[in-house]
Amino acid sequence: MKFKNEVALLLAAAFIVAITPASGMGSPAIEPDTSDKWICSSTEMCQLDDASNIGDAKRYETQHDCRMSCGKYGAIWPMPTGNCVLGQERIHFDPWKVRFNVVAPSAASTQFIRETNRIFVSNIIKECLRNCTLEQSKEVLVKATINSTDLTLDWSTDESYQLTIRTTGTATFVDIKAPNVYGARHAFETLSNLITGCKGNGLLMVSNAQVTDRPKFPHRGVLLDSSRNFMPLKQIRNTIDAMAASKMNVFHWHVVDTHSFPLEITRVPEMQRFGAYGAPYTYSSAEASNLIKYARLRGIRVLIEIDGPSHAGNGWQWGPLAGMGNMAVCINQKPWRNYCVQAPCGQLNPLNSNMYSIMKEIYEDIAQIGPPEETIHMGGDEVYIACWNNTPEITKHMREIGYDLSLDSFYKLWSNFHEKNLESWDEVNQRQYPHLKEPKPTIVWSSHLTDPQHIEKYLPKERFIIQTWVSADDPLNNVLLAKGYRLILSTKDAWYLDHGFWGRTQYYNWAKVYNNKVDKNANILGGEVCMWSEFVDQNSVEARIWPRAGAAAERLWSNPKTSSLQAQYRFYRYRDRLISRGIRPDAVVPKWCILNEGHCM
């Protein structure tokens, strides 16, 4: 009996540790204990009352408490695009006692919102500074009403929502209305921004609020490269959690490159067997499928990129052993500068029919693990013509089929690669999802093939979306828009988060990321910040991405006319919220500047 009691105590202790914020990672940012009260000044700054007796200003017990309703948008990140009215009063409540009511037209959408409720409670309890349990708790009743059964998440999804908080003498009523589950999910994220810890037990929430909101752009993404340096699933899930906290909705998974091919392709196991760094550095098909489900519950699409024809080497080298010829050429060639942009080299062989067959098998796997509406990113950047031009079997074959070795011929060869793969992608989707009404568009990077003098000849605007990675002052975006192409922007001198750690590149702080304005154009789907992994791994990736990616999140959600200067205090609170959720974002200013708003401008 004694042994059983000890086991019970150990299990109880383990449970308490699991749900109680620790003093390190995952704990809320605890403010200095002071008997002074915080006030929201006329300049919308949260400052300690220095006994100067500023009228009848409302006093708050912590800076986070003050920040919840100081200024028009309080602590909400990203900034709402519609009506936003926040009350000054607070309710004191126990998060374990919040009651949820879901009104949805299908079992699937009801289950989705129930999972959203679970994630919401898990997030807000991490804000507790002490014990979350509160004996005398204000009753909080949350009702979420969803209109649609549709769980599709793509560029046409309506992510809008309405959030109302109303407090009476008996209870606080939270009313969420959204056309679909994704808008409702965003509403719960906003609701979490209106909650903070207090110096005693339980939590504080704004007692009255009205928020109407919708994003300006349908594509709000983060690219993570897990080929150059492998990223464990824990780090990828943390990235997705931080994206959800930022209302971003596309995780662009650059999962393979010439360095390694860690993704399992069940139909072609040789890809991972010959391409992965080793057994510990792989993603199984089941793990990829579960990651897609994990992201979707957080309002995020997973867009998988299978790069080609360049950035493809390791994983493709088994062709000769299987009697399939060289499906890739220039693999690991030296000196690498003669064959590629970056070591190790490798480029797919566009004249090997077996390569296209294998690519089609890869597409089969990806289409099967993803939801029906999802498309694929085909890469297409940094093709090195010298690789093909210095490969005798390619140049010989080109002459045999009537090509000369001019630059135009190589561009035609390159465009044929995309055309054939697009046909394969269409066939895969038509077979797996016969109910689809029209072919899916696919995405390629900007490259020499997308130069204005070439693009219309090689890449039809109806089928290809161009992800541009040019500088902010480059005319390419405007020229492509004028030609009718749809764009995803990854401004390389603002949204390339790997810059500043290699060569002559420059580091872009959160303000630079935030101030990268995006023109409103129906053909601009949105944008992505990019974390290439040559100089980052699992030990540093979170601080490289966050909180800077959150600055782009507000730019893509609300595209505000204001600058980072007006957003900075909400941004600091946003960073603290990431910390409470177990993310390790980089610091952006000294703590003193956070506690003394207006003194470090």
Phi, psi and omega in degrees: 000317179300318180298318180297320179296320180295320178297318179298319179295320179295318178296320178296319179296319179297322179294318180297317179298322183294329186252355181257128180304134178275176182279349180252234182301135177092356180267149178293154178287109185276128181276156178304136180288122181214149179277350179289164179247151180265143178232154174264115185284172179295341178263017176062039174245141177270116186226153176289135175292115183266028178070018178276001173057064181281084174050221181255032182301141177295134178259139178238152188278338177222165177294322178297322177298313178300317186296337183299333180222024176268119186089165186300324186253003176055236180252015184286128176224129356284164182303129176297152182261350181244211180295138178213111178232122184241128177285162182267342183274165183232153167248151180250120188216164177259117184297337179287344185256007177291134180251138184243142175228123182249127175244104184220153187276359181213160178295323182294315180290327176297315180295322178301312182292326176297321175294322176299319177300318180297315179296320179301311180296318179302323180288316187285332179292339177286349176276346182297128179277333177233231179273135180287334185293134181221120184295309181261085185254138172297135179285130180240121182244117184249124179242127178243123181247121181247137184266332190246149174273351188288124177256014178294136175232105178212198186287351179256359183291134176275109183259020182285164177199163171233135180232127177231133174241128182223128182245130175246187180292339185254331186198168172249128183251124176250122183243119179245129176232133181206151179293333181209180186294331184286320173298319178297321178300317178296324179297318177296326177295317177297318178302321178296332177289344180260021180228142177210169178283168176226170186287343174259205177281165176079195183227163175247144176222146174303131188282333181216135181198154172221124180225127172241130194208149171199150181282152176282327183234141183276350181239109184228096196235166171232126172265132174234126179268119179242021179261312184294312167235127183296137177247116178301155182301329179300316179292324179293318177296322177297320177298317179294320177298317179293324175298317179298320178296341183254002183059032171274153191227007177225117171262106180274108186262100174278079195275337181228153176202186181293338181291314182202160179231081187279348186278130177288127171249105188299328181282339180223075184297342180297332183300310179286322184298318181268346188253337183284154176295333181168172184305321180289349188248054183223159172239120177285162177299321179295321178294320178296318179298317179294325178295320178299318178293319179301314181292318184297324177295345179252018175074029188232131171277149171250112181258108183272134177252125169250098189289147177177160001281345175272181181055042180214113181211279181296129188110339181253001192276001185272359183305309181300323179296329181266007181072024183251006178075187180278099178283338173226153181233167179063019184295122176057027180292148176229147352291133190298332183297343178274351189230351183195173180279329185212139176285146357278154183278164177164133181210135183294150182268103186287357180251012177253110183296333179295327177300318179294325177295318179292320178299322178295322176296322177298315178298323177302313180297314184293319178296328183286323182275343181264163175293156188302327185279348187285145177251195184227154174258125185263007178072240174092012182257161171053040172293131184254101185302326182299331177298307179296319185291341178254018177248106187305321183293333178281312181295324178296314181294322179300316180295323182295329181261012172093013177268140165274186182254032177283166179298321179299324179294319178292324176295322177295320177300317179297314181292327176298325177302311180293322181297315181293320179291326176295321176299318178296316180298319178297315180298317179300313183288324178295326180282316183282328183229072185296345181281349181299132186281331181210158181298149179280142170288155175238170187241138172226157176284155170293147186196188175297333180288337179263005174302143186308327182283349183245328198301317184292336178284329191245334186229101181295135185294338180289338187246336186245127170263135184258123172264111185267141177231058180250168181289163185299329183264006179286136182283354188304316183302312182295323180293316180293322177298318179297332178276355176094013180276145173273140187234149164240126188262131171229075186302114191288338178262028173207322188248009172268100189284350177276347181293148181098355182242005178203153175053223181257016182288159184246139178285137180248115181285176187298327180294320177297318177298315183294319187278004177282088187290149181241126178293142176279114180211135184301335181267000170268106182287333181149219183196175179218142163271149188238127176245090174283148196250020177302324187236032178208145175221194185299338183279344185228356190296321185295319180289335178286324182276315189251145005270008187301322180299331178294332176294320175292329180300317178290322178301319184276337177279309187243346180043057189294153176282340180282167181260179179299335181299320180281341183262354194299321185286325171296324181294319179298320178293322176301316179298316177301324180294321176300318180299316181298334182267010174092009176270151179247077180283154177292155174283151180239335176211164173297149179303324181302320181292328177292318182284342181238073184301135177093353184262353182240018183286000000 
